[in-house]
Tab-separated table of C-alpha atoms and ligand atoms in Angstrom:
chain	number	residue	atom	x	y	z
A	1200	UNK	CA	192.158	273.237	-64.821
A	1201	UNK	CA	193.111	274.817	-61.516
A	1202	UNK	CA	195.469	277.757	-61.573
A	1203	UNK	CA	198.836	276.394	-60.457
A	1204	UNK	CA	200.677	279.654	-59.772
A	1205	UNK	CA	201.467	281.972	-56.907
A	1206	UNK	CA	198.894	284.734	-56.465
A	1207	UNK	CA	199.719	287.767	-54.347
A	1208	UNK	CA	196.889	289.968	-53.193
A	1209	UNK	CA	197.636	293.622	-52.422
A	1210	UNK	CA	195.192	296.108	-50.937
A	1211	UNK	CA	195.403	298.586	-53.825
A	1212	UNK	CA	197.414	299.429	-56.977
A	1213	UNK	CA	199.931	301.446	-54.943
A	1214	UNK	CA	200.815	298.317	-52.965
A	1215	UNK	CA	200.665	295.959	-55.939
A	1216	UNK	CA	203.149	297.670	-58.285
A	1217	UNK	CA	206.123	297.580	-55.864
A	1218	UNK	CA	205.625	293.827	-55.494
A	1219	UNK	CA	206.080	293.359	-59.246
A	1220	UNK	CA	209.059	295.732	-59.173
A	1221	UNK	CA	210.606	293.829	-56.305
A	1222	UNK	CA	210.388	290.499	-58.146
A	1223	UNK	CA	212.178	292.039	-61.124
A	1224	UNK	CA	214.664	293.880	-58.901
A	1225	UNK	CA	215.687	290.689	-57.112
A	1226	UNK	CA	216.430	289.006	-60.413
A	1227	UNK	CA	218.258	292.013	-61.872
A	1228	UNK	CA	220.372	292.203	-58.712
A	1229	UNK	CA	221.294	288.543	-59.115
A	1230	UNK	CA	222.120	289.020	-62.809
A	1231	UNK	CA	222.263	292.578	-64.198
A	1232	UNK	CA	222.441	291.183	-67.753
A	1233	UNK	CA	219.091	289.427	-67.468
A	1234	UNK	CA	216.760	289.519	-70.508
A	1235	UNK	CA	213.430	291.083	-69.547
A	1236	UNK	CA	210.185	291.303	-71.484
A	1237	UNK	CA	208.382	294.575	-70.800
A	1238	UNK	CA	204.862	295.931	-71.123
A	1239	UNK	CA	203.449	299.418	-71.540
A	1240	UNK	CA	200.193	300.850	-70.194
A	1241	UNK	CA	198.977	302.521	-67.046
A	1242	UNK	CA	199.559	299.599	-64.662
A	1243	UNK	CA	203.272	299.529	-65.464
A	1244	UNK	CA	204.148	303.147	-64.697
A	1245	UNK	CA	204.551	302.625	-60.957
A	1246	UNK	CA	206.633	299.483	-61.578
A	1247	UNK	CA	209.062	301.456	-63.742
A	1248	UNK	CA	209.098	304.379	-61.271
A	1249	UNK	CA	210.066	301.985	-58.498
A	1250	UNK	CA	212.878	300.406	-60.548
A	1251	UNK	CA	214.151	303.831	-61.684
A	1252	UNK	CA	214.320	304.935	-58.047
A	1253	UNK	CA	216.287	301.807	-57.106
A	1254	UNK	CA	218.655	302.566	-60.000
A	1255	UNK	CA	218.978	306.243	-59.042
A	1256	UNK	CA	219.874	305.449	-55.456
A	1257	UNK	CA	222.446	302.871	-56.520
A	1258	UNK	CA	220.508	299.902	-55.130
A	1259	UNK	CA	220.183	298.404	-58.610
A	1260	UNK	CA	222.294	298.476	-61.765
A	1261	UNK	CA	219.839	298.787	-64.665
A	1262	UNK	CA	222.446	299.730	-67.266
A	1263	UNK	CA	223.111	296.227	-68.581
A	1264	UNK	CA	219.505	295.043	-68.958
A	1265	UNK	CA	218.461	293.537	-72.272
A	1266	UNK	CA	214.811	294.392	-72.891
A	1267	UNK	CA	212.132	293.353	-75.366
A	1268	UNK	CA	208.725	295.010	-75.387
A	1269	UNK	CA	205.533	293.115	-76.034
A	1270	UNK	CA	203.954	295.215	-78.711
A	1271	UNK	CA	203.677	298.369	-80.793
A	1272	UNK	CA	200.904	300.107	-82.706
A	1273	UNK	CA	201.124	299.542	-86.439
A	1274	UNK	CA	201.611	302.756	-88.390
A	1275	UNK	CA	203.233	304.766	-85.589
A	1276	UNK	CA	206.921	305.709	-85.881
A	1277	UNK	CA	208.992	305.463	-82.707
A	1278	UNK	CA	209.124	309.274	-82.567
A	1279	UNK	CA	205.312	309.497	-82.290
A	1280	UNK	CA	204.285	310.465	-78.721
A	1281	UNK	CA	201.613	307.719	-78.767
A	1282	UNK	CA	204.034	305.000	-79.884
A	1283	UNK	CA	205.019	302.484	-77.237
A	1284	UNK	CA	208.662	302.999	-78.260
A	1285	UNK	CA	208.284	306.673	-77.313
A	1286	UNK	CA	206.524	305.785	-74.046
A	1287	UNK	CA	209.240	303.311	-73.041
A	1288	UNK	CA	211.990	305.862	-73.700
A	1289	UNK	CA	210.171	308.511	-71.657
A	1290	UNK	CA	208.931	306.460	-68.717
A	1291	UNK	CA	211.712	303.902	-68.299
A	1292	UNK	CA	214.702	303.581	-70.623
A	1293	UNK	CA	215.667	307.287	-70.480
A	1294	UNK	CA	215.242	307.863	-66.732
A	1295	UNK	CA	216.795	304.457	-65.915
A	1296	UNK	CA	219.835	305.084	-68.133
A	1297	UNK	CA	219.279	301.922	-70.157
A	1298	UNK	CA	221.320	301.762	-73.367
A	1299	UNK	CA	218.747	301.914	-76.182
A	1300	UNK	CA	220.908	299.558	-78.236
A	1301	UNK	CA	220.023	296.885	-75.657
A	1302	UNK	CA	216.277	297.454	-76.060
A	1303	UNK	CA	214.003	296.197	-78.801
A	1304	UNK	CA	210.387	296.799	-79.720
A	1305	UNK	CA	208.597	295.962	-82.968
A	1306	UNK	CA	208.882	298.877	-85.412
A	1307	UNK	CA	205.380	300.224	-85.978
A	1308	UNK	CA	206.444	301.993	-89.158
A	1309	UNK	CA	208.352	299.058	-90.655
A	1310	UNK	CA	207.859	299.011	-94.448
A	1311	UNK	CA	207.214	295.259	-94.261
A	1312	UNK	CA	205.428	294.484	-90.949
A	1313	UNK	CA	205.417	290.717	-91.596
A	1314	UNK	CA	209.203	290.720	-92.019
A	1315	UNK	CA	209.473	292.948	-88.937
A	1316	UNK	CA	207.561	290.377	-86.872
A	1317	UNK	CA	209.961	287.664	-88.069
A	1318	UNK	CA	212.963	289.874	-87.262
A	1319	UNK	CA	211.560	290.362	-83.759
A	1320	UNK	CA	211.203	286.651	-83.057
A	1321	UNK	CA	214.757	286.090	-84.310
A	1322	UNK	CA	216.058	288.921	-82.134
A	1323	UNK	CA	214.502	287.372	-79.000
A	1324	UNK	CA	215.976	283.989	-79.917
A	1325	UNK	CA	219.423	285.500	-80.565
A	1326	UNK	CA	219.351	287.056	-77.076
A	1327	UNK	CA	218.812	283.589	-75.596
A	1328	UNK	CA	215.102	284.047	-74.860
A	1329	UNK	CA	213.336	286.066	-72.176
A	1330	UNK	CA	214.171	285.339	-68.531
A	1331	UNK	CA	211.319	287.310	-66.947
A	1332	UNK	CA	208.314	288.684	-68.812
A	1333	UNK	CA	206.249	291.469	-67.272
A	1334	UNK	CA	202.589	291.395	-68.348
A	1335	UNK	CA	199.535	293.557	-67.851
A	1336	UNK	CA	196.031	292.293	-68.557
A	1337	UNK	CA	193.429	293.749	-70.899
A	1338	UNK	CA	189.854	294.165	-69.691
A	1339	UNK	CA	189.003	291.566	-72.366
A	1340	UNK	CA	191.688	289.135	-71.138
A	1341	UNK	CA	194.338	290.063	-73.698
A	1342	UNK	CA	198.054	289.707	-72.988
A	1343	UNK	CA	200.264	291.798	-75.202
A	1344	UNK	CA	197.821	292.574	-78.000
A	1345	UNK	CA	196.700	288.958	-78.313
A	1346	UNK	CA	192.981	289.587	-78.413
A	1347	UNK	CA	190.268	287.009	-77.617
A	1348	UNK	CA	190.333	284.258	-80.249
A	1349	UNK	CA	194.136	284.383	-80.651
A	1350	UNK	CA	195.714	280.979	-81.103
A	1351	UNK	CA	197.801	279.735	-78.181
A	1352	UNK	CA	200.370	278.734	-80.850
A	1353	UNK	CA	200.639	282.301	-82.199
A	1354	UNK	CA	204.016	283.995	-82.700
A	1355	UNK	CA	204.915	287.662	-83.172
A	1356	UNK	CA	202.613	288.988	-85.891
A	1357	UNK	CA	200.334	291.741	-87.114
A	1358	UNK	CA	196.948	291.748	-85.347
A	1359	UNK	CA	193.697	293.691	-85.497
A	1360	UNK	CA	192.884	295.434	-82.224
A	1361	UNK	CA	189.537	294.515	-80.649
A	1362	UNK	CA	187.018	297.371	-80.426
A	1363	UNK	CA	187.074	297.197	-76.593
A	1364	UNK	CA	190.879	297.504	-76.574
A	1365	UNK	CA	190.674	300.594	-78.799
A	1366	UNK	CA	188.022	302.044	-76.487
A	1367	UNK	CA	190.053	301.249	-73.343
A	1368	UNK	CA	193.230	302.772	-74.822
A	1369	UNK	CA	191.539	305.920	-76.166
A	1370	UNK	CA	192.340	307.490	-72.781
A	1371	UNK	CA	196.034	307.535	-73.713
A	1372	UNK	CA	195.424	309.396	-77.019
A	1373	UNK	CA	194.768	313.122	-77.398
A	1374	UNK	CA	191.155	314.108	-78.095
A	1375	UNK	CA	190.307	313.639	-81.751
A	1376	UNK	CA	193.139	311.203	-82.428
A	1377	UNK	CA	192.028	307.687	-83.337
A	1378	UNK	CA	193.614	304.661	-81.680
A	1379	UNK	CA	195.327	302.643	-84.453
A	1380	UNK	CA	193.384	299.633	-85.689
A	1381	UNK	CA	196.345	297.241	-85.823
A	1382	UNK	CA	199.501	296.357	-83.901
A	1383	UNK	CA	202.492	294.047	-83.964
A	1384	UNK	CA	202.516	291.857	-80.867
A	1385	UNK	CA	204.525	288.990	-79.472
A	1386	UNK	CA	202.361	285.907	-79.885
A	1387	UNK	CA	200.989	283.778	-77.075
A	1388	UNK	CA	203.519	281.027	-77.806
A	1389	UNK	CA	206.274	283.651	-77.801
A	1390	UNK	CA	205.142	284.877	-74.370
A	1391	UNK	CA	204.833	281.337	-73.014
A	1392	UNK	CA	208.508	280.707	-73.894
A	1393	UNK	CA	209.614	283.271	-71.295
A	1394	UNK	CA	211.203	281.357	-68.419
A	1395	UNK	CA	209.279	283.270	-65.752
A	1396	UNK	CA	206.322	285.627	-66.025
A	1397	UNK	CA	204.858	288.216	-63.685
A	1398	UNK	CA	201.370	289.500	-64.438
A	1399	UNK	CA	200.116	292.644	-62.710
A	1400	UNK	CA	196.413	293.488	-62.857
A	1401	UNK	CA	194.691	296.039	-60.647
A	1402	UNK	CA	191.362	297.829	-60.470
A	1403	UNK	CA	187.727	296.780	-60.858
A	1404	UNK	CA	187.795	296.934	-64.683
A	1405	UNK	CA	190.100	293.884	-64.697
A	1406	UNK	CA	187.998	291.708	-62.345
A	1407	UNK	CA	186.168	289.680	-65.014
A	1408	UNK	CA	189.375	289.069	-66.993
A	1409	UNK	CA	191.231	288.002	-63.830
A	1410	UNK	CA	188.473	285.514	-62.980
A	1411	UNK	CA	188.500	284.088	-66.527
A	1412	UNK	CA	192.311	283.825	-66.500
A	1413	UNK	CA	192.472	282.004	-63.173
A	1414	UNK	CA	189.204	280.147	-62.772
A	1415	UNK	CA	187.958	279.782	-66.340
A	1416	UNK	CA	188.783	277.115	-68.895
A	1417	UNK	CA	192.122	277.357	-70.732
A	1418	UNK	CA	190.574	278.708	-73.909
A	1419	UNK	CA	191.386	281.373	-76.545
A	1420	UNK	CA	188.251	283.312	-75.474
A	1421	UNK	CA	190.491	284.497	-72.622
A	1422	UNK	CA	194.049	284.763	-74.003
A	1423	UNK	CA	195.522	285.121	-70.491
A	1424	UNK	CA	194.152	281.686	-69.568
A	1425	UNK	CA	197.016	280.293	-71.695
A	1426	UNK	CA	199.222	281.103	-68.681
A	1427	UNK	CA	197.591	278.229	-66.766
A	1428	UNK	CA	199.981	275.877	-68.584
A	1429	UNK	CA	203.159	277.902	-67.977
A	1430	UNK	CA	205.575	276.501	-65.385
A	1431	UNK	CA	206.224	279.776	-63.488
A	1432	UNK	CA	203.835	282.726	-63.318
A	1433	UNK	CA	203.589	285.193	-60.430
A	1434	UNK	CA	200.223	286.948	-60.439
A	1435	UNK	CA	199.897	290.195	-58.519
A	1436	UNK	CA	196.385	291.517	-57.964
A	1437	UNK	CA	194.670	294.049	-55.780
A	1438	UNK	CA	191.415	293.525	-53.922
A	1439	UNK	CA	189.388	295.167	-56.713
A	1440	UNK	CA	190.819	293.091	-59.562
A	1441	UNK	CA	190.424	289.899	-57.506
A	1442	UNK	CA	186.802	290.630	-56.637
A	1443	UNK	CA	185.200	288.205	-59.136
A	1444	UNK	CA	187.382	285.215	-58.197
A	1445	UNK	CA	185.461	282.295	-56.715
A	1446	UNK	CA	185.875	282.137	-52.920
B	2843	F6R	C1	200.844	296.794	-73.306
B	2843	F6R	C2	200.123	295.526	-73.383
B	2843	F6R	C3	198.725	295.384	-72.885
B	2843	F6R	C4	198.487	296.036	-71.515
B	2843	F6R	C5	197.026	295.889	-71.102
B	2843	F6R	C6	196.734	296.603	-69.797
B	2843	F6R	O1	202.165	296.650	-73.795
B	2843	F6R	O2	200.673	294.593	-73.876
B	2843	F6R	O3	198.400	294.013	-72.827
B	2843	F6R	O4	199.318	295.447	-70.553
B	2843	F6R	O5	196.201	296.412	-72.105
B	2843	F6R	O6	196.935	297.976	-69.970
B	2843	F6R	P1	196.747	299.018	-68.773
B	2843	F6R	O7	197.825	298.768	-67.788
B	2843	F6R	O8	196.895	300.376	-69.451
B	2843	F6R	O9	195.383	298.792	-68.217
């Protein structure tokens, strides 16, 4: 299958992130009450910084956003500095002045994680679904924490993290602290229900995953290849992450 979506190629990560921010900003400007799906991780920081700056200077009203995050580590409370809930409050929701009551993220310390995953799906549905989902890309092709082998029909659920994901994410944990072994993530089918998606992937470590997503077969070995069948995905790459694409 050929990749049917728009691909933007930036020179480097510093040029790529503002392009993702500008897509989101245009849609937030048109409808400040838009429902956005958000991601954590290193690639997203500059996107959030850009949006915060547009909010701070009055260009954009971020106060009415409704936001759902992709995933959370199982076992971490939202007050844990390594929890994605904590990261989102520090790097985006707090500085952007977004009402936390309008944000949602799976609870990593939920007493019943299976029920929590069901609550999360219902919460997205009750909000009317996601208008624009922001995605990063794992070095192994994961989206959210849907690791290779995940069913394209999967919904929000508890997953085991792949060893390479735990290795890649160890850089965000203090020395001596283990990366959790499990997470709650939106499923691939949940992600595919977003009306529009923007995927941002930069740097040489993502090159193989980018090539598999765009030029490989649509197969669970590369979870991101599921996006080939979505009606509207904007892919933003830099030269390094695009390096393994066929000419
Ligand atoms: C994070 C998430 C992950 C990351 C991916 C890339 O919420 O869902 O899929 O987007 O692991 O992470 P970075 O940007 O840290 O390389």
